[in-house]
Amino acid sequence: MLKKSFLKRKRPMNRIGETTLEIDLSALEHNFDHFKSRLDPQTKFLAVVKAFAYGSDMMSIAKKLEALNVDYFAVAYVKEGVLLRDAGIETPILVLHPQVTNFSELIDRNLEPSLYSRRILREFLNVTKEKTRHRYPVHLKFNTGLNRLGFWENDVDHVSKALEGRDELEIVSVFSHLAASEDENERAFSLQQIDTFKKISTALTQKLGHRPVRHILNTSGIVNYPEAQFEMVRSGIGLYGYGNHHVIDETLKPVATLKTVISQMHKIEPEESVGYNRAFKSDGYRVTATLPIGHADGIGRRYGQGKTHVFVKGEKALIIGNVCMDMIMIDVTDIDCEEGDEVIIFGGKHSAEEFAASANTISYEILTAISQRVKRLIIP
Ligand SMILES: *Cc1c(COP(=O)(O)O)cnc(C)c1O
């Protein structure tokens, strides 16, 4: 039995046959264990699985994390939470950015909203009252400097007054979000945010008469400000194997590996061009390979024009010319390869962070860009 699964895991060398995003659930477990080991044992762990679990596969990721006893999930929108409930996920789900129009469905599906403004609080109170709900679990988001979503520090009074003498809501947690947790140059600013957050939660605790769970750290926050873990942390990118820092990255395992195959090879003569707009002009004899992956799969046009490489037989091959909707062309002149051979776009030791950096973006963007057209292969 053991031997069989060992063979299975080793097999995906070469013949995957088509563009495939491999999702390694043992890598997910490794990363989860790693971040847990950085925290106090009693600190709760919220796994951020928005945007299809950062472009990987929301269902298998959430099921695996639920089996590992994660405390909470977070998604951005109600629709994402509904998908998780449809898949049978029972762990509490925080919806970070719900819209008023979805409040009724949110309640029907047992999802927990982040309430982030006076308007949102008022509207949510109305809906819970209409539905005669009592002590419905909600989370209060305060802005401490990111200036994106959240009540202001001086809204504490307003919130507690709005809740006075009513029992529709139960404030399960109070939270905030750091603006630059990965940036050591912004340490003073992050510490200021943490300090403001402490003041807010203390004031709120006094007014409410009970202390909600407090959380402010994302992945880089866990790494750089462990003293501010409070009762819970929220991690997304770290679970998927990227830590916004090369030292952390070495201890993590990328969950997603994007692979494809060589569809066709071409011999190009001097002065010939490759691809749309003749964007690549050859200065000599070259060999190119055409791959069945393009901007409709998430490899944007900015990865073209010789800025980014992929890996064929472990060697670097530049993406040349313009990225097409369904294809890219790479230069394999110096690589011993043939049609049908496997190509690694990123994953494993070929970091998605590095791939993204070649086009001036970040791992978060390339991971979440991989479109639903790409086949997912779950490796247990
Ligand atoms: C997306 C998100 C996170 C996760 O951040 P990572 O850097 O991926 O760990 C945490 N909190 C909030 C509010 C988010 O929107």
mmCIF file of C-alpha atoms and ligand atoms in Angstrom:
data_model
loop_
_atom_site.group_PDB
_atom_site.id
_atom_site.type_symbol
_atom_site.label_atom_id
_atom_site.label_comp_id
_atom_site.label_asym_id
_atom_site.label_seq_id
_atom_site.Cartn_x
_atom_site.Cartn_y
_atom_site.Cartn_z
ATOM 1 C CA MET A 1 0.000 0.000 0.000
ATOM 2 C CA LEU A 2 2.715 2.395 1.076
ATOM 3 C CA LYS A 3 4.798 1.464 -1.899
ATOM 4 C CA LYS A 4 1.939 2.055 -4.284
ATOM 5 C CA SER A 5 1.256 5.586 -3.063
ATOM 6 C CA PHE A 6 4.985 6.279 -3.152
ATOM 7 C CA LEU A 7 5.106 5.293 -6.807
ATOM 8 C CA LYS A 8 2.027 7.371 -7.514
ATOM 9 C CA ARG A 9 3.597 10.493 -6.050
ATOM 10 C CA LYS A 10 6.761 10.114 -8.068
ATOM 11 C CA ARG A 11 5.036 9.386 -11.340
ATOM 12 C CA PRO A 12 3.983 12.878 -12.495
ATOM 13 C CA MET A 13 7.359 13.178 -14.271
ATOM 14 C CA ASN A 14 6.707 14.101 -17.881
ATOM 15 C CA ARG A 15 3.432 12.757 -19.292
ATOM 16 C CA ILE A 16 0.775 15.014 -17.752
ATOM 17 C CA GLY A 17 -0.515 15.482 -21.304
ATOM 18 C CA GLU A 18 -2.035 18.956 -20.908
ATOM 19 C CA THR A 19 -1.734 22.162 -18.910
ATOM 20 C CA THR A 20 -2.269 21.171 -15.294
ATOM 21 C CA LEU A 21 -2.141 22.863 -11.913
ATOM 22 C CA GLU A 22 -0.981 20.269 -9.419
ATOM 23 C CA ILE A 23 -2.202 20.889 -5.877
ATOM 24 C CA ASP A 24 -0.061 19.181 -3.264
ATOM 25 C CA LEU A 25 -2.091 18.756 -0.085
ATOM 26 C CA SER A 26 0.864 17.418 1.891
ATOM 27 C CA ALA A 27 2.647 20.713 1.159
ATOM 28 C CA LEU A 28 -0.416 22.519 2.541
ATOM 29 C CA GLU A 29 -0.222 20.448 5.726
ATOM 30 C CA HIS A 30 3.496 21.188 6.022
ATOM 31 C CA ASN A 31 2.892 24.937 5.739
ATOM 32 C CA PHE A 32 -0.029 24.827 8.173
ATOM 33 C CA ASP A 33 2.129 22.963 10.717
ATOM 34 C CA HIS A 34 4.939 25.444 10.169
ATOM 35 C CA PHE A 35 2.814 28.487 11.000
ATOM 36 C CA LYS A 36 1.135 26.704 13.914
ATOM 37 C CA SER A 37 4.585 26.010 15.342
ATOM 38 C CA ARG A 38 5.365 29.748 15.276
ATOM 39 C CA LEU A 39 2.299 30.492 17.425
ATOM 40 C CA ASP A 40 1.206 29.863 20.988
ATOM 41 C CA PRO A 41 -0.726 26.584 21.103
ATOM 42 C CA GLN A 42 -3.948 28.291 22.191
ATOM 43 C CA THR A 43 -3.907 30.881 19.372
ATOM 44 C CA LYS A 44 -6.720 30.192 16.929
ATOM 45 C CA PHE A 45 -5.913 29.834 13.241
ATOM 46 C CA LEU A 46 -8.075 31.306 10.502
ATOM 47 C CA ALA A 47 -7.242 30.076 6.995
ATOM 48 C CA VAL A 48 -7.928 32.545 4.202
ATOM 49 C CA VAL A 49 -9.349 30.597 1.252
ATOM 50 C CA LYS A 50 -10.745 33.471 -0.832
ATOM 51 C CA ALA A 51 -10.315 33.561 -4.612
ATOM 52 C CA PHE A 52 -10.459 29.736 -4.975
ATOM 53 C CA ALA A 53 -7.847 29.354 -2.238
ATOM 54 C CA TYR A 54 -5.452 31.753 -3.946
ATOM 55 C CA GLY A 55 -6.105 30.248 -7.331
ATOM 56 C CA SER A 56 -5.486 26.647 -6.283
ATOM 57 C CA ASP A 57 -8.610 24.595 -5.508
ATOM 58 C CA MET A 58 -10.930 25.886 -2.804
ATOM 59 C CA MET A 59 -12.768 22.642 -2.071
ATOM 60 C CA SER A 60 -9.835 20.283 -1.602
ATOM 61 C CA ILE A 61 -7.881 22.944 0.308
ATOM 62 C CA ALA A 62 -10.776 23.696 2.666
ATOM 63 C CA LYS A 63 -11.537 20.006 3.219
ATOM 64 C CA LYS A 64 -7.913 19.290 4.047
ATOM 65 C CA LEU A 65 -7.703 22.237 6.464
ATOM 66 C CA GLU A 66 -10.991 21.248 8.099
ATOM 67 C CA ALA A 67 -9.559 17.768 8.643
ATOM 68 C CA LEU A 68 -6.529 19.449 10.246
ATOM 69 C CA ASN A 69 -8.899 21.219 12.655
ATOM 70 C CA VAL A 70 -8.423 24.752 11.441
ATOM 71 C CA ASP A 71 -10.548 27.093 13.600
ATOM 72 C CA TYR A 72 -11.980 29.434 10.987
ATOM 73 C CA PHE A 73 -12.117 30.122 7.281
ATOM 74 C CA ALA A 74 -12.286 33.513 5.583
ATOM 75 C CA VAL A 75 -13.483 34.365 2.107
ATOM 76 C CA ALA A 76 -13.940 37.782 0.534
ATOM 77 C CA TYR A 77 -17.495 37.445 -0.775
ATOM 78 C CA VAL A 78 -20.719 35.631 0.061
ATOM 79 C CA LYS A 79 -20.629 33.644 -3.167
ATOM 80 C CA GLU A 80 -17.365 32.036 -2.093
ATOM 81 C CA GLY A 81 -18.779 31.102 1.298
ATOM 82 C CA VAL A 82 -21.816 29.530 -0.371
ATOM 83 C CA LEU A 83 -19.515 27.315 -2.463
ATOM 84 C CA LEU A 84 -17.837 26.091 0.721
ATOM 85 C CA ARG A 85 -21.163 25.360 2.411
ATOM 86 C CA ASP A 86 -22.369 23.536 -0.735
ATOM 87 C CA ALA A 87 -19.252 21.364 -0.480
ATOM 88 C CA GLY A 88 -20.194 20.428 3.080
ATOM 89 C CA ILE A 89 -17.734 22.623 4.979
ATOM 90 C CA GLU A 90 -19.011 23.117 8.555
ATOM 91 C CA THR A 91 -16.215 25.230 10.058
ATOM 92 C CA PRO A 92 -17.215 28.859 10.762
ATOM 93 C CA ILE A 93 -16.670 31.124 7.746
ATOM 94 C CA LEU A 94 -15.898 34.832 8.027
ATOM 95 C CA VAL A 95 -16.913 36.868 4.967
ATOM 96 C CA LEU A 96 -14.440 39.753 4.804
ATOM 97 C CA HIS A 97 -16.214 42.041 2.387
ATOM 98 C CA PRO A 98 -19.921 41.239 2.185
ATOM 99 C CA GLN A 99 -22.348 43.413 0.252
ATOM 100 C CA VAL A 100 -25.751 44.430 1.592
ATOM 101 C CA THR A 101 -27.531 42.790 -1.327
ATOM 102 C CA ASN A 102 -26.245 39.371 -0.150
ATOM 103 C CA PHE A 103 -27.007 39.664 3.577
ATOM 104 C CA SER A 104 -30.094 37.466 3.439
ATOM 105 C CA GLU A 105 -28.253 34.655 1.648
ATOM 106 C CA LEU A 106 -25.294 35.085 4.010
ATOM 107 C CA ILE A 107 -27.554 34.413 6.993
ATOM 108 C CA ASP A 108 -29.365 31.521 5.300
ATOM 109 C CA ARG A 109 -26.012 29.843 4.644
ATOM 110 C CA ASN A 110 -24.682 30.391 8.134
ATOM 111 C CA LEU A 111 -21.838 32.690 7.066
ATOM 112 C CA GLU A 112 -20.430 35.354 9.405
ATOM 113 C CA PRO A 113 -20.053 38.905 8.119
ATOM 114 C CA SER A 114 -17.325 41.413 8.736
ATOM 115 C CA LEU A 115 -19.207 44.593 9.681
ATOM 116 C CA TYR A 116 -16.965 47.459 8.649
ATOM 117 C CA SER A 117 -19.003 50.680 8.600
ATOM 118 C CA ARG A 118 -21.994 52.401 10.166
ATOM 119 C CA ARG A 119 -24.018 51.724 7.032
ATOM 120 C CA ILE A 120 -23.157 48.015 6.979
ATOM 121 C CA LEU A 121 -23.933 47.629 10.683
ATOM 122 C CA ARG A 122 -27.309 49.368 10.283
ATOM 123 C CA GLU A 123 -28.277 47.278 7.254
ATOM 124 C CA PHE A 124 -27.202 44.032 8.872
ATOM 125 C CA LEU A 125 -29.168 44.834 12.028
ATOM 126 C CA ASN A 126 -32.232 45.426 9.834
ATOM 127 C CA VAL A 127 -31.892 42.067 8.092
ATOM 128 C CA THR A 128 -31.330 40.092 11.305
ATOM 129 C CA LYS A 129 -34.358 41.815 12.829
ATOM 130 C CA GLU A 130 -36.531 40.975 9.814
ATOM 131 C CA LYS A 131 -35.400 37.368 10.036
ATOM 132 C CA THR A 132 -35.927 37.425 13.834
ATOM 133 C CA ARG A 133 -32.402 36.160 14.445
ATOM 134 C CA HIS A 134 -30.824 36.377 17.881
ATOM 135 C CA ARG A 135 -27.141 36.496 18.755
ATOM 136 C CA TYR A 136 -26.117 36.087 15.121
ATOM 137 C CA PRO A 137 -22.276 35.844 15.012
ATOM 138 C CA VAL A 138 -20.563 38.882 13.475
ATOM 139 C CA HIS A 139 -17.065 40.382 13.362
ATOM 140 C CA LEU A 140 -16.186 44.063 13.678
ATOM 141 C CA LYS A 141 -13.465 45.386 11.397
ATOM 142 C CA PHE A 142 -11.615 48.544 12.431
ATOM 143 C CA ASN A 143 -9.373 50.615 10.204
ATOM 144 C CA THR A 144 -6.010 51.337 11.827
ATOM 145 C CA GLY A 145 -4.130 52.770 8.858
ATOM 146 C CA LEU A 146 -4.698 50.698 5.720
ATOM 147 C CA ASN A 147 -7.605 53.003 4.862
ATOM 148 C CA ARG A 148 -9.458 50.381 2.896
ATOM 149 C CA LEU A 149 -12.310 48.969 5.013
ATOM 150 C CA GLY A 150 -13.220 49.444 8.653
ATOM 151 C CA PHE A 151 -14.838 51.520 11.345
ATOM 152 C CA TRP A 152 -12.802 54.422 12.659
ATOM 153 C CA GLU A 153 -11.298 54.348 16.126
ATOM 154 C CA ASN A 154 -13.897 56.889 17.308
ATOM 155 C CA ASP A 155 -16.766 54.677 16.048
ATOM 156 C CA VAL A 156 -16.493 52.480 19.178
ATOM 157 C CA ASP A 157 -19.141 54.567 20.939
ATOM 158 C CA HIS A 158 -21.401 54.530 17.913
ATOM 159 C CA VAL A 159 -21.165 50.731 17.609
ATOM 160 C CA SER A 160 -21.858 50.071 21.267
ATOM 161 C CA LYS A 161 -24.806 52.500 21.274
ATOM 162 C CA ALA A 162 -26.266 50.868 18.151
ATOM 163 C CA LEU A 163 -26.137 47.477 19.910
ATOM 164 C CA GLU A 164 -27.436 48.666 23.279
ATOM 165 C CA GLY A 165 -30.524 46.812 24.451
ATOM 166 C CA ARG A 166 -30.640 44.618 21.318
ATOM 167 C CA ASP A 167 -29.808 40.961 21.002
ATOM 168 C CA GLU A 168 -29.788 40.359 17.246
ATOM 169 C CA LEU A 169 -25.974 40.236 17.091
ATOM 170 C CA GLU A 170 -23.132 38.588 18.935
ATOM 171 C CA ILE A 171 -19.733 40.224 18.467
ATOM 172 C CA VAL A 172 -17.512 37.171 18.064
ATOM 173 C CA SER A 173 -14.369 39.028 17.110
ATOM 174 C CA VAL A 174 -12.825 42.413 16.526
ATOM 175 C CA PHE A 175 -10.089 42.736 13.935
ATOM 176 C CA SER A 176 -7.921 44.978 11.811
ATOM 177 C CA HIS A 177 -5.438 44.541 8.955
ATOM 178 C CA LEU A 178 -1.814 45.658 8.687
ATOM 179 C CA ALA A 179 -0.819 47.812 5.716
ATOM 180 C CA ALA A 180 2.815 46.721 5.393
ATOM 181 C CA SER A 181 3.436 43.677 7.579
ATOM 182 C CA GLU A 182 6.075 42.327 5.167
ATOM 183 C CA ASP A 183 8.067 45.576 5.048
ATOM 184 C CA GLU A 184 10.683 46.037 7.777
ATOM 185 C CA ASN A 185 11.075 49.695 6.752
ATOM 186 C CA GLU A 186 7.498 50.248 7.899
ATOM 187 C CA ARG A 187 7.991 48.625 11.290
ATOM 188 C CA ALA A 188 7.134 51.802 13.218
ATOM 189 C CA PHE A 189 3.890 52.158 11.265
ATOM 190 C CA SER A 190 2.899 48.526 11.878
ATOM 191 C CA LEU A 191 3.614 48.861 15.611
ATOM 192 C CA GLN A 192 1.468 51.988 15.632
ATOM 193 C CA GLN A 193 -1.373 50.058 13.982
ATOM 194 C CA ILE A 194 -1.059 47.278 16.572
ATOM 195 C CA ASP A 195 -1.119 49.852 19.370
ATOM 196 C CA THR A 196 -4.227 51.557 17.974
ATOM 197 C CA PHE A 197 -5.880 48.155 17.609
ATOM 198 C CA LYS A 198 -5.183 47.366 21.273
ATOM 199 C CA LYS A 199 -6.800 50.631 22.345
ATOM 200 C CA ILE A 200 -9.852 49.980 20.187
ATOM 201 C CA SER A 201 -10.370 46.444 21.441
ATOM 202 C CA THR A 202 -9.901 47.496 25.072
ATOM 203 C CA ALA A 203 -12.481 50.272 24.694
ATOM 204 C CA LEU A 204 -14.862 47.922 22.913
ATOM 205 C CA THR A 205 -14.467 45.214 25.566
ATOM 206 C CA GLN A 206 -15.388 47.727 28.254
ATOM 207 C CA LYS A 207 -18.498 48.861 26.409
ATOM 208 C CA LEU A 208 -19.678 45.369 25.447
ATOM 209 C CA GLY A 209 -18.959 43.779 28.794
ATOM 210 C CA HIS A 210 -17.207 40.811 27.160
ATOM 211 C CA ARG A 211 -13.970 40.423 25.229
ATOM 212 C CA PRO A 212 -14.312 39.366 21.595
ATOM 213 C CA VAL A 213 -11.543 37.355 19.940
ATOM 214 C CA ARG A 214 -8.927 39.805 18.620
ATOM 215 C CA HIS A 215 -6.926 39.352 15.365
ATOM 216 C CA ILE A 216 -4.721 41.595 13.263
ATOM 217 C CA LEU A 217 -1.928 39.407 11.785
ATOM 218 C CA ASN A 218 -1.756 38.043 8.254
ATOM 219 C CA THR A 219 1.036 35.716 7.085
ATOM 220 C CA SER A 220 3.855 38.286 7.231
ATOM 221 C CA GLY A 221 2.390 39.607 10.480
ATOM 222 C CA ILE A 222 2.793 36.148 12.033
ATOM 223 C CA VAL A 223 6.434 36.154 10.964
ATOM 224 C CA ASN A 224 7.298 39.728 11.957
ATOM 225 C CA TYR A 225 4.980 40.577 14.881
ATOM 226 C CA PRO A 226 4.260 37.306 16.742
ATOM 227 C CA GLU A 227 3.805 39.315 19.954
ATOM 228 C CA ALA A 228 0.594 40.687 18.388
ATOM 229 C CA GLN A 229 -1.059 37.310 17.712
ATOM 230 C CA PHE A 230 -3.790 38.004 20.334
ATOM 231 C CA GLU A 231 -6.390 35.187 20.216
ATOM 232 C CA MET A 232 -6.333 34.452 16.472
ATOM 233 C CA VAL A 233 -4.306 34.998 13.277
ATOM 234 C CA ARG A 234 -5.344 34.996 9.612
ATOM 235 C CA SER A 235 -3.077 33.349 7.064
ATOM 236 C CA GLY A 236 -3.481 33.028 3.318
ATOM 237 C CA ILE A 237 -0.344 33.192 1.194
ATOM 238 C CA GLY A 238 1.808 31.330 3.742
ATOM 239 C CA LEU A 239 -0.467 28.293 3.627
ATOM 240 C CA TYR A 240 0.064 28.156 -0.128
ATOM 241 C CA GLY A 241 3.825 28.181 0.351
ATOM 242 C CA TYR A 242 4.951 31.787 -0.015
ATOM 243 C CA GLY A 243 6.030 34.022 2.850
ATOM 244 C CA ASN A 244 7.028 37.323 1.215
ATOM 245 C CA HIS A 245 10.604 36.648 2.337
ATOM 246 C CA HIS A 246 13.236 34.329 0.872
ATOM 247 C CA VAL A 247 14.242 32.880 4.268
ATOM 248 C CA ILE A 248 10.639 31.998 5.126
ATOM 249 C CA ASP A 249 10.102 30.672 1.611
ATOM 250 C CA GLU A 250 12.891 28.146 2.155
ATOM 251 C CA THR A 251 10.975 26.578 5.028
ATOM 252 C CA LEU A 252 7.666 26.464 3.120
ATOM 253 C CA LYS A 253 6.502 24.190 0.299
ATOM 254 C CA PRO A 254 4.590 25.632 -2.665
ATOM 255 C CA VAL A 255 1.190 23.954 -2.893
ATOM 256 C CA ALA A 256 0.602 24.703 -6.582
ATOM 257 C CA THR A 257 2.787 23.634 -9.488
ATOM 258 C CA LEU A 258 1.783 24.832 -12.936
ATOM 259 C CA LYS A 259 2.875 22.458 -15.673
ATOM 260 C CA THR A 260 2.299 22.196 -19.367
ATOM 261 C CA VAL A 261 3.679 20.324 -22.390
ATOM 262 C CA ILE A 262 5.371 21.133 -25.658
ATOM 263 C CA SER A 263 2.733 21.005 -28.416
ATOM 264 C CA GLN A 264 4.981 21.719 -31.375
ATOM 265 C CA MET A 265 8.536 22.761 -32.178
ATOM 266 C CA HIS A 266 9.686 25.122 -34.943
ATOM 267 C CA LYS A 267 13.036 25.812 -36.525
ATOM 268 C CA ILE A 268 13.363 29.552 -37.078
ATOM 269 C CA GLU A 269 15.759 31.072 -39.569
ATOM 270 C CA PRO A 270 17.562 34.421 -39.215
ATOM 271 C CA GLU A 271 15.223 37.426 -39.889
ATOM 272 C CA GLU A 272 12.098 35.317 -39.298
ATOM 273 C CA SER A 273 9.613 36.343 -36.634
ATOM 274 C CA VAL A 274 7.542 34.464 -34.059
ATOM 275 C CA GLY A 275 3.981 35.222 -32.980
ATOM 276 C CA TYR A 276 1.516 38.091 -33.262
ATOM 277 C CA ASN A 277 2.765 41.484 -34.420
ATOM 278 C CA ARG A 278 6.034 39.731 -35.274
ATOM 279 C CA ALA A 279 7.110 40.763 -31.778
ATOM 280 C CA PHE A 280 10.061 38.352 -31.705
ATOM 281 C CA LYS A 281 12.558 38.788 -34.551
ATOM 282 C CA SER A 282 15.238 36.163 -34.772
ATOM 283 C CA ASP A 283 18.887 37.159 -35.073
ATOM 284 C CA GLY A 284 19.956 33.632 -35.970
ATOM 285 C CA TYR A 285 18.910 30.017 -36.156
ATOM 286 C CA ARG A 286 16.578 29.292 -33.219
ATOM 287 C CA VAL A 287 14.363 26.449 -32.076
ATOM 288 C CA THR A 288 11.070 27.403 -30.479
ATOM 289 C CA ALA A 289 8.406 25.401 -28.665
ATOM 290 C CA THR A 290 4.720 26.275 -28.576
ATOM 291 C CA LEU A 291 2.918 25.626 -25.274
ATOM 292 C CA PRO A 292 -0.860 25.246 -24.718
ATOM 293 C CA ILE A 293 -1.177 28.041 -22.133
ATOM 294 C CA GLY A 294 -1.842 31.744 -22.678
ATOM 295 C CA HIS A 295 -3.324 34.891 -21.220
ATOM 296 C CA ALA A 296 -6.757 33.256 -20.934
ATOM 297 C CA ASP A 297 -5.130 30.793 -18.536
ATOM 298 C CA GLY A 298 -3.583 33.561 -16.451
ATOM 299 C CA ILE A 299 -0.204 34.121 -18.080
ATOM 300 C CA GLY A 300 -0.666 37.823 -18.854
ATOM 301 C CA ARG A 301 0.902 39.612 -21.787
ATOM 302 C CA ARG A 302 3.464 41.241 -19.558
ATOM 303 C CA TYR A 303 5.181 37.862 -19.142
ATOM 304 C CA GLY A 304 6.105 37.902 -22.827
ATOM 305 C CA GLN A 305 8.852 39.669 -24.773
ATOM 306 C CA GLY A 306 11.763 37.749 -23.249
ATOM 307 C CA LYS A 307 11.246 38.915 -19.676
ATOM 308 C CA THR A 308 10.249 35.634 -18.073
ATOM 309 C CA HIS A 309 11.478 32.061 -18.240
ATOM 310 C CA VAL A 310 9.907 28.664 -17.726
ATOM 311 C CA PHE A 311 11.700 25.352 -17.201
ATOM 312 C CA VAL A 312 12.242 22.541 -19.707
ATOM 313 C CA LYS A 313 14.306 19.583 -18.473
ATOM 314 C CA GLY A 314 15.359 21.763 -15.555
ATOM 315 C CA GLU A 315 16.752 24.460 -17.862
ATOM 316 C CA LYS A 316 15.543 28.008 -18.337
ATOM 317 C CA ALA A 317 13.615 28.808 -21.535
ATOM 318 C CA LEU A 318 12.531 32.380 -22.246
ATOM 319 C CA ILE A 319 8.967 33.250 -23.237
ATOM 320 C CA ILE A 320 9.445 35.076 -26.542
ATOM 321 C CA GLY A 321 7.187 37.415 -28.517
ATOM 322 C CA ASN A 322 3.653 38.259 -27.479
ATOM 323 C CA VAL A 323 1.696 35.984 -25.173
ATOM 324 C CA CYS A 324 -1.379 34.772 -27.113
ATOM 325 C CA MET A 325 -4.785 33.946 -25.638
ATOM 326 C CA ASP A 326 -4.192 30.192 -25.673
ATOM 327 C CA MET A 327 -0.482 29.780 -26.322
ATOM 328 C CA ILE A 328 3.012 30.988 -25.583
ATOM 329 C CA MET A 329 6.203 30.358 -27.489
ATOM 330 C CA ILE A 330 9.499 29.681 -25.759
ATOM 331 C CA ASP A 331 13.094 29.536 -26.953
ATOM 332 C CA VAL A 332 14.500 26.028 -26.548
ATOM 333 C CA THR A 333 17.457 26.378 -28.927
ATOM 334 C CA ASP A 334 19.961 25.127 -26.339
ATOM 335 C CA ILE A 335 17.747 22.543 -24.663
ATOM 336 C CA ASP A 336 17.553 18.893 -25.638
ATOM 337 C CA CYS A 337 13.778 18.437 -25.758
ATOM 338 C CA GLU A 338 10.965 17.207 -27.972
ATOM 339 C CA GLU A 339 7.236 17.539 -28.571
ATOM 340 C CA GLY A 340 5.255 16.081 -25.645
ATOM 341 C CA ASP A 341 7.923 16.977 -23.073
ATOM 342 C CA GLU A 342 6.830 18.517 -19.800
ATOM 343 C CA VAL A 343 7.369 22.208 -19.072
ATOM 344 C CA ILE A 344 7.217 23.727 -15.591
ATOM 345 C CA ILE A 345 5.884 27.270 -15.464
ATOM 346 C CA PHE A 346 6.320 27.582 -11.688
ATOM 347 C CA GLY A 347 6.138 25.493 -8.546
ATOM 348 C CA GLY A 348 8.409 23.236 -6.526
ATOM 349 C CA LYS A 349 11.851 24.784 -6.552
ATOM 350 C CA HIS A 350 10.799 27.194 -9.308
ATOM 351 C CA SER A 351 9.195 29.911 -7.234
ATOM 352 C CA ALA A 352 5.978 31.617 -8.339
ATOM 353 C CA GLU A 353 7.305 34.658 -6.506
ATOM 354 C CA GLU A 354 10.300 34.736 -8.857
ATOM 355 C CA PHE A 355 8.097 34.148 -11.890
ATOM 356 C CA ALA A 356 5.880 37.049 -10.807
ATOM 357 C CA ALA A 357 8.842 39.313 -10.083
ATOM 358 C CA SER A 358 9.996 39.021 -13.707
ATOM 359 C CA ALA A 359 6.871 41.011 -14.634
ATOM 360 C CA ASN A 360 6.976 43.348 -11.630
ATOM 361 C CA THR A 361 4.207 41.683 -9.706
ATOM 362 C CA ILE A 362 3.805 39.430 -6.666
ATOM 363 C CA SER A 363 3.062 35.760 -5.988
ATOM 364 C CA TYR A 364 -0.513 36.631 -4.913
ATOM 365 C CA GLU A 365 -1.339 37.924 -8.373
ATOM 366 C CA ILE A 366 0.057 35.118 -10.517
ATOM 367 C CA LEU A 367 -1.414 32.425 -8.229
ATOM 368 C CA THR A 368 -4.930 33.890 -8.245
ATOM 369 C CA ALA A 369 -4.743 34.561 -11.993
ATOM 370 C CA ILE A 370 -4.628 30.881 -13.014
ATOM 371 C CA SER A 371 -8.009 30.570 -14.634
ATOM 372 C CA GLN A 372 -10.660 27.938 -14.062
ATOM 373 C CA ARG A 373 -9.922 26.572 -17.551
ATOM 374 C CA VAL A 374 -6.728 24.983 -16.253
ATOM 375 C CA LYS A 375 -7.179 21.437 -15.037
ATOM 376 C CA ARG A 376 -6.537 20.905 -11.311
ATOM 377 C CA LEU A 377 -4.846 17.679 -10.225
ATOM 378 C CA ILE A 378 -5.117 17.079 -6.497
ATOM 379 C CA ILE A 379 -2.221 15.159 -4.984
ATOM 380 C CA PRO A 380 -3.304 13.886 -1.536
HETATM 381 C C1 LIG B 1 -6.464 38.384 2.127
HETATM 382 C C2 LIG B 1 -6.453 38.782 3.572
HETATM 383 C C3 LIG B 1 -5.622 38.121 4.507
HETATM 384 C C4 LIG B 1 -4.572 37.114 4.107
HETATM 385 O O1 LIG B 1 -3.328 37.760 3.909
HETATM 386 P P1 LIG B 1 -2.008 36.924 3.540
HETATM 387 O O2 LIG B 1 -0.980 37.977 3.323
HETATM 388 O O3 LIG B 1 -2.325 36.178 2.302
HETATM 389 O O4 LIG B 1 -1.728 36.033 4.702
HETATM 390 C C5 LIG B 1 -5.770 38.438 5.843
HETATM 391 N N1 LIG B 1 -6.653 39.382 6.244
HETATM 392 C C6 LIG B 1 -7.432 40.067 5.366
HETATM 393 C C7 LIG B 1 -8.360 41.112 5.875
HETATM 394 C C8 LIG B 1 -7.346 39.795 4.009
HETATM 395 O O5 LIG B 1 -8.097 40.483 3.137
#
